[in-house]
Amino acid sequence: MRKILIIIAAVTALMACKKNKFTTAPQISFKSISPDITASNNLNFNAAPILTIRVTDAEGDIGFKPGSDTSRIYIKNILRNKLDSAFLPDIQTAGTKKFEADIVINLFDYIQCKQGGSATPRTDTAFYELYVTDFAKNKSNIIRTATPVLITGCRN
């Protein structure tokens, strides 16, 4: 009987330690980048790499709200050490408690080669760090893309 109580206590403790994916601060995770190679000298919006992340939020207070302070996604090009931000899409129709969705980001505005170096064409490897804020200004975890973007044709 004592062994059964110890086992039940251990299982209960393990279940209590399981991380809840719906938290007050948004949580994000990397899903994919495609394509993972692009030519900087021939880059256009439709051919730019697409980054997909997963976002969860307990309150669903995330997205774009016209006429008010909205939540944002922050994207840092690690190659250039440049931080930029963008509005999240309007999700008012889907914005519910325990919100979970994929966010797709066109990296056209975030593709930049490293400064300096030779004037001859070369290939740079770019990684990105991202985080999200919600309406209450709660900051998500920071993630780094698992797959680099190879930028070919870089020049000064």
mmCIF file of N, CA, C and O in Angstrom, residues 60-127:
data_model
loop_
_atom_site.group_PDB
_atom_site.id
_atom_site.type_symbol
_atom_site.label_atom_id
_atom_site.label_comp_id
_atom_site.label_asym_id
_atom_site.label_seq_id
_atom_site.Cartn_x
_atom_site.Cartn_y
_atom_site.Cartn_z
ATOM 1 N N GLY A 60 -5.382 35.446 -25.272
ATOM 2 C CA GLY A 60 -5.711 35.763 -26.655
ATOM 3 C C GLY A 60 -5.626 37.244 -26.961
ATOM 4 O O GLY A 60 -6.180 37.714 -27.945
ATOM 5 N N ASP A 61 -4.897 38.009 -26.117
ATOM 6 C CA ASP A 61 -4.775 39.462 -26.327
ATOM 7 C C ASP A 61 -3.545 39.755 -27.185
ATOM 8 O O ASP A 61 -2.571 40.341 -26.761
ATOM 9 N N ILE A 62 -3.642 39.338 -28.414
ATOM 10 C CA ILE A 62 -2.525 39.427 -29.339
ATOM 11 C C ILE A 62 -3.079 39.769 -30.714
ATOM 12 O O ILE A 62 -4.217 39.449 -31.026
ATOM 13 N N GLY A 63 -2.315 40.490 -31.511
ATOM 14 C CA GLY A 63 -2.756 40.844 -32.855
ATOM 15 C C GLY A 63 -2.861 42.339 -33.046
ATOM 16 O O GLY A 63 -2.347 43.119 -32.265
ATOM 17 N N PHE A 64 -3.540 42.739 -34.085
ATOM 18 C CA PHE A 64 -3.678 44.146 -34.457
ATOM 19 C C PHE A 64 -5.076 44.626 -34.105
ATOM 20 O O PHE A 64 -6.064 43.977 -34.415
ATOM 21 N N LYS A 65 -5.142 45.767 -33.436
ATOM 22 C CA LYS A 65 -6.417 46.423 -33.135
ATOM 23 C C LYS A 65 -6.351 47.841 -33.668
ATOM 24 O O LYS A 65 -5.574 48.649 -33.171
ATOM 25 N N PRO A 66 -7.146 48.177 -34.673
ATOM 26 C CA PRO A 66 -7.121 49.543 -35.213
ATOM 27 C C PRO A 66 -7.432 50.576 -34.127
ATOM 28 O O PRO A 66 -8.320 50.374 -33.305
ATOM 29 N N GLY A 67 -6.653 51.661 -34.115
ATOM 30 C CA GLY A 67 -6.909 52.755 -33.195
ATOM 31 C C GLY A 67 -6.458 52.527 -31.769
ATOM 32 O O GLY A 67 -6.826 53.286 -30.879
ATOM 33 N N SER A 68 -5.683 51.489 -31.516
ATOM 34 C CA SER A 68 -5.198 51.260 -30.149
ATOM 35 C C SER A 68 -3.767 50.732 -30.198
ATOM 36 O O SER A 68 -3.245 50.406 -31.263
ATOM 37 N N ASP A 69 -3.156 50.662 -29.036
ATOM 38 C CA ASP A 69 -1.819 50.111 -28.939
ATOM 39 C C ASP A 69 -1.923 48.604 -29.186
ATOM 40 O O ASP A 69 -2.684 47.913 -28.519
ATOM 41 N N THR A 70 -1.207 48.110 -30.164
ATOM 42 C CA THR A 70 -1.342 46.709 -30.550
ATOM 43 C C THR A 70 -0.114 45.904 -30.162
ATOM 44 O O THR A 70 0.910 46.458 -29.785
ATOM 45 N N SER A 71 -0.245 44.614 -30.284
ATOM 46 C CA SER A 71 0.907 43.756 -30.033
ATOM 47 C C SER A 71 1.770 43.712 -31.292
ATOM 48 O O SER A 71 1.312 44.019 -32.381
ATOM 49 N N ARG A 72 3.026 43.338 -31.109
ATOM 50 C CA ARG A 72 3.981 43.356 -32.211
ATOM 51 C C ARG A 72 4.826 42.089 -32.186
ATOM 52 O O ARG A 72 4.923 41.409 -31.187
ATOM 53 N N ILE A 73 5.481 41.860 -33.318
ATOM 54 C CA ILE A 73 6.500 40.829 -33.398
ATOM 55 C C ILE A 73 7.824 41.540 -33.641
ATOM 56 O O ILE A 73 7.894 42.479 -34.443
ATOM 57 N N TYR A 74 8.839 41.149 -32.905
ATOM 58 C CA TYR A 74 10.167 41.758 -33.017
ATOM 59 C C TYR A 74 11.092 40.750 -33.674
ATOM 60 O O TYR A 74 11.159 39.592 -33.260
ATOM 61 N N ILE A 75 11.794 41.211 -34.724
ATOM 62 C CA ILE A 75 12.663 40.344 -35.510
ATOM 63 C C ILE A 75 14.050 40.964 -35.542
ATOM 64 O O ILE A 75 14.211 42.114 -35.950
ATOM 65 N N LYS A 76 15.043 40.193 -35.104
ATOM 66 C CA LYS A 76 16.419 40.680 -35.110
ATOM 67 C C LYS A 76 17.235 39.853 -36.096
ATOM 68 O O LYS A 76 17.320 38.631 -35.967
ATOM 69 N N ASN A 77 17.805 40.534 -37.082
ATOM 70 C CA ASN A 77 18.725 39.899 -38.011
ATOM 71 C C ASN A 77 20.069 39.817 -37.287
ATOM 72 O O ASN A 77 20.721 40.836 -37.062
ATOM 73 N N ILE A 78 20.462 38.631 -36.861
ATOM 74 C CA ILE A 78 21.685 38.466 -36.069
ATOM 75 C C ILE A 78 22.925 38.803 -36.886
ATOM 76 O O ILE A 78 23.900 39.331 -36.363
ATOM 77 N N LEU A 79 22.896 38.545 -38.192
ATOM 78 C CA LEU A 79 24.019 38.851 -39.069
ATOM 79 C C LEU A 79 24.361 40.332 -39.024
ATOM 80 O O LEU A 79 25.517 40.716 -38.968
ATOM 81 N N ARG A 80 23.339 41.187 -39.024
ATOM 82 C CA ARG A 80 23.530 42.643 -38.990
ATOM 83 C C ARG A 80 23.339 43.232 -37.601
ATOM 84 O O ARG A 80 23.531 44.411 -37.394
ATOM 85 N N ASN A 81 22.891 42.418 -36.644
ATOM 86 C CA ASN A 81 22.575 42.868 -35.285
ATOM 87 C C ASN A 81 21.561 44.013 -35.336
ATOM 88 O O ASN A 81 21.683 45.013 -34.628
ATOM 89 N N LYS A 82 20.549 43.849 -36.199
ATOM 90 C CA LYS A 82 19.538 44.890 -36.399
ATOM 91 C C LYS A 82 18.180 44.374 -35.936
ATOM 92 O O LYS A 82 17.687 43.362 -36.431
ATOM 93 N N LEU A 83 17.552 45.097 -34.999
ATOM 94 C CA LEU A 83 16.228 44.745 -34.478
ATOM 95 C C LEU A 83 15.178 45.593 -35.176
ATOM 96 O O LEU A 83 15.336 46.803 -35.314
ATOM 97 N N ASP A 84 14.110 44.950 -35.612
ATOM 98 C CA ASP A 84 12.997 45.640 -36.261
ATOM 99 C C ASP A 84 11.713 45.038 -35.716
ATOM 100 O O ASP A 84 11.731 43.995 -35.082
ATOM 101 N N SER A 85 10.603 45.695 -35.941
ATOM 102 C CA SER A 85 9.325 45.148 -35.473
ATOM 103 C C SER A 85 8.266 45.320 -36.547
ATOM 104 O O SER A 85 8.408 46.128 -37.456
ATOM 105 N N ALA A 86 7.212 44.530 -36.400
ATOM 106 C CA ALA A 86 6.086 44.596 -37.332
ATOM 107 C C ALA A 86 4.808 44.313 -36.561
ATOM 108 O O ALA A 86 4.830 43.663 -35.509
ATOM 109 N N PHE A 87 3.701 44.821 -37.099
ATOM 110 C CA PHE A 87 2.413 44.522 -36.498
ATOM 111 C C PHE A 87 2.058 43.066 -36.765
ATOM 112 O O PHE A 87 2.364 42.535 -37.831
ATOM 113 N N LEU A 88 1.408 42.461 -35.822
ATOM 114 C CA LEU A 88 0.841 41.136 -36.045
ATOM 115 C C LEU A 88 -0.457 41.312 -36.823
ATOM 116 O O LEU A 88 -1.040 42.395 -36.818
ATOM 117 N N PRO A 89 -0.934 40.279 -37.474
ATOM 118 C CA PRO A 89 -2.190 40.426 -38.223
ATOM 119 C C PRO A 89 -3.380 40.648 -37.305
ATOM 120 O O PRO A 89 -3.324 40.371 -36.107
ATOM 121 N N ASP A 90 -4.471 41.131 -37.872
ATOM 122 C CA ASP A 90 -5.718 41.326 -37.138
ATOM 123 C C ASP A 90 -6.352 39.955 -36.912
ATOM 124 O O ASP A 90 -6.751 39.281 -37.852
ATOM 125 N N ILE A 91 -6.427 39.539 -35.650
ATOM 126 C CA ILE A 91 -6.996 38.220 -35.331
ATOM 127 C C ILE A 91 -8.235 38.355 -34.464
ATOM 128 O O ILE A 91 -8.609 37.426 -33.762
ATOM 129 N N GLN A 92 -8.883 39.513 -34.513
ATOM 130 C CA GLN A 92 -10.040 39.735 -33.641
ATOM 131 C C GLN A 92 -11.104 38.660 -33.814
ATOM 132 O O GLN A 92 -11.737 38.253 -32.851
ATOM 133 N N THR A 93 -11.293 38.168 -35.031
ATOM 134 C CA THR A 93 -12.311 37.138 -35.235
ATOM 135 C C THR A 93 -11.867 35.795 -34.657
ATOM 136 O O THR A 93 -12.695 34.980 -34.292
ATOM 137 N N ALA A 94 -10.555 35.569 -34.560
ATOM 138 C CA ALA A 94 -10.051 34.304 -34.018
ATOM 139 C C ALA A 94 -9.524 34.466 -32.598
ATOM 140 O O ALA A 94 -9.206 33.483 -31.943
ATOM 141 N N GLY A 95 -9.378 35.715 -32.141
ATOM 142 C CA GLY A 95 -8.789 35.983 -30.842
ATOM 143 C C GLY A 95 -9.672 35.514 -29.702
ATOM 144 O O GLY A 95 -10.632 36.171 -29.341
ATOM 145 N N THR A 96 -9.350 34.374 -29.160
ATOM 146 C CA THR A 96 -10.099 33.823 -28.038
ATOM 147 C C THR A 96 -9.125 33.440 -26.946
ATOM 148 O O THR A 96 -7.921 33.404 -27.154
ATOM 149 N N LYS A 97 -9.642 33.150 -25.791
ATOM 150 C CA LYS A 97 -8.777 32.643 -24.734
ATOM 151 C C LYS A 97 -8.152 31.339 -25.215
ATOM 152 O O LYS A 97 -8.723 30.625 -26.037
ATOM 153 N N LYS A 98 -6.966 31.066 -24.737
ATOM 154 C CA LYS A 98 -6.190 29.899 -25.177
ATOM 155 C C LYS A 98 -5.964 29.944 -26.693
ATOM 156 O O LYS A 98 -6.220 28.998 -27.413
ATOM 157 N N PHE A 99 -5.475 31.097 -27.147
ATOM 158 C CA PHE A 99 -5.188 31.316 -28.569
ATOM 159 C C PHE A 99 -3.963 30.523 -28.993
ATOM 160 O O PHE A 99 -2.949 30.493 -28.293
ATOM 161 N N GLU A 100 -4.049 29.898 -30.151
ATOM 162 C CA GLU A 100 -2.932 29.144 -30.715
ATOM 163 C C GLU A 100 -3.015 29.224 -32.229
ATOM 164 O O GLU A 100 -4.071 28.954 -32.813
ATOM 165 N N ALA A 101 -1.908 29.634 -32.873
ATOM 166 C CA ALA A 101 -1.918 29.757 -34.334
ATOM 167 C C ALA A 101 -0.492 29.809 -34.861
ATOM 168 O O ALA A 101 0.458 30.061 -34.124
ATOM 169 N N ASP A 102 -0.375 29.587 -36.159
ATOM 170 C CA ASP A 102 0.892 29.784 -36.857
ATOM 171 C C ASP A 102 0.892 31.192 -37.426
ATOM 172 O O ASP A 102 -0.131 31.664 -37.930
ATOM 173 N N ILE A 103 2.033 31.848 -37.332
ATOM 174 C CA ILE A 103 2.204 33.170 -37.934
ATOM 175 C C ILE A 103 3.235 33.030 -39.038
ATOM 176 O O ILE A 103 4.313 32.465 -38.834
ATOM 177 N N VAL A 104 2.898 33.538 -40.210
ATOM 178 C CA VAL A 104 3.754 33.453 -41.390
ATOM 179 C C VAL A 104 4.317 34.844 -41.661
ATOM 180 O O VAL A 104 3.566 35.812 -41.758
ATOM 181 N N ILE A 105 5.648 34.930 -41.778
ATOM 182 C CA ILE A 105 6.330 36.216 -41.938
ATOM 183 C C ILE A 105 7.161 36.188 -43.209
ATOM 184 O O ILE A 105 8.023 35.320 -43.379
ATOM 185 N N ASN A 106 6.914 37.140 -44.109
ATOM 186 C CA ASN A 106 7.739 37.288 -45.296
ATOM 187 C C ASN A 106 8.989 38.055 -44.876
ATOM 188 O O ASN A 106 8.896 39.172 -44.354
ATOM 189 N N LEU A 107 10.166 37.479 -45.087
ATOM 190 C CA LEU A 107 11.422 38.081 -44.620
ATOM 191 C C LEU A 107 12.021 39.087 -45.601
ATOM 192 O O LEU A 107 13.162 39.504 -45.433
ATOM 193 N N PHE A 108 11.255 39.526 -46.605
ATOM 194 C CA PHE A 108 11.768 40.451 -47.612
ATOM 195 C C PHE A 108 12.455 41.664 -46.985
ATOM 196 O O PHE A 108 13.557 42.037 -47.376
ATOM 197 N N ASP A 109 11.831 42.306 -46.013
ATOM 198 C CA ASP A 109 12.390 43.513 -45.394
ATOM 199 C C ASP A 109 13.514 43.213 -44.404
ATOM 200 O O ASP A 109 14.163 44.139 -43.914
ATOM 201 N N TYR A 110 13.743 41.950 -44.088
ATOM 202 C CA TYR A 110 14.727 41.580 -43.066
ATOM 203 C C TYR A 110 15.950 40.882 -43.648
ATOM 204 O O TYR A 110 16.847 40.497 -42.922
ATOM 205 N N ILE A 111 15.989 40.711 -44.970
ATOM 206 C CA ILE A 111 17.139 40.096 -45.640
ATOM 207 C C ILE A 111 18.157 41.189 -45.918
ATOM 208 O O ILE A 111 17.888 42.106 -46.692
ATOM 209 N N GLN A 112 19.282 41.107 -45.260
ATOM 210 C CA GLN A 112 20.353 42.068 -45.496
ATOM 211 C C GLN A 112 21.679 41.349 -45.330
ATOM 212 O O GLN A 112 21.838 40.518 -44.435
ATOM 213 N N CYS A 113 22.628 41.700 -46.182
ATOM 214 C CA CYS A 113 23.956 41.118 -46.099
ATOM 215 C C CYS A 113 24.757 41.814 -45.004
ATOM 216 O O CYS A 113 24.416 42.908 -44.559
ATOM 217 N N LYS A 114 25.831 41.170 -44.611
ATOM 218 C CA LYS A 114 26.711 41.730 -43.591
ATOM 219 C C LYS A 114 27.455 42.923 -44.183
ATOM 220 O O LYS A 114 27.846 42.902 -45.341
ATOM 221 N N GLN A 115 27.651 43.956 -43.378
ATOM 222 C CA GLN A 115 28.389 45.129 -43.842
ATOM 223 C C GLN A 115 29.870 44.812 -43.867
ATOM 224 O O GLN A 115 30.375 44.032 -43.065
ATOM 225 N N GLY A 116 30.580 45.465 -44.777
ATOM 226 C CA GLY A 116 32.024 45.275 -44.858
ATOM 227 C C GLY A 116 32.367 44.091 -45.730
ATOM 228 O O GLY A 116 31.519 43.445 -46.320
ATOM 229 N N GLY A 117 33.640 43.800 -45.825
ATOM 230 C CA GLY A 117 34.076 42.662 -46.634
ATOM 231 C C GLY A 117 34.449 43.111 -48.021
ATOM 232 O O GLY A 117 34.581 44.289 -48.320
ATOM 233 N N SER A 118 34.622 42.140 -48.893
ATOM 234 C CA SER A 118 35.070 42.449 -50.253
ATOM 235 C C SER A 118 33.886 42.864 -51.121
ATOM 236 O O SER A 118 32.736 42.627 -50.797
ATOM 237 N N ALA A 119 34.224 43.482 -52.261
ATOM 238 C CA ALA A 119 33.190 43.921 -53.196
ATOM 239 C C ALA A 119 32.757 42.788 -54.118
ATOM 240 O O ALA A 119 31.826 42.942 -54.883
ATOM 241 N N THR A 120 33.434 41.651 -54.060
ATOM 242 C CA THR A 120 33.047 40.525 -54.915
ATOM 243 C C THR A 120 31.877 39.783 -54.280
ATOM 244 O O THR A 120 31.709 39.788 -53.063
ATOM 245 N N PRO A 121 31.056 39.161 -55.107
ATOM 246 C CA PRO A 121 29.897 38.430 -54.562
ATOM 247 C C PRO A 121 30.321 37.339 -53.576
ATOM 248 O O PRO A 121 31.354 36.700 -53.745
ATOM 249 N N ARG A 122 29.524 37.171 -52.538
ATOM 250 C CA ARG A 122 29.789 36.155 -51.523
ATOM 251 C C ARG A 122 28.446 35.674 -50.967
ATOM 252 O O ARG A 122 27.403 36.212 -51.304
ATOM 253 N N THR A 123 28.493 34.683 -50.112
ATOM 254 C CA THR A 123 27.288 34.173 -49.470
ATOM 255 C C THR A 123 27.364 34.465 -47.983
ATOM 256 O O THR A 123 28.377 34.184 -47.343
ATOM 257 N N ASP A 124 26.307 35.052 -47.438
ATOM 258 C CA ASP A 124 26.190 35.290 -45.996
ATOM 259 C C ASP A 124 25.154 34.336 -45.422
ATOM 260 O O ASP A 124 24.226 33.923 -46.111
ATOM 261 N N THR A 125 25.328 34.001 -44.152
ATOM 262 C CA THR A 125 24.392 33.129 -43.447
ATOM 263 C C THR A 125 23.675 33.953 -42.396
ATOM 264 O O THR A 125 24.307 34.510 -41.507
ATOM 265 N N ALA A 126 22.352 34.037 -42.499
ATOM 266 C CA ALA A 126 21.572 34.862 -41.581
ATOM 267 C C ALA A 126 20.681 33.999 -40.691
ATOM 268 O O ALA A 126 19.976 33.111 -41.162
ATOM 269 N N PHE A 127 20.737 34.267 -39.403
ATOM 270 C CA PHE A 127 19.811 33.702 -38.425
ATOM 271 C C PHE A 127 18.990 34.861 -37.874
ATOM 272 O O PHE A 127 19.417 36.013 -37.912
#
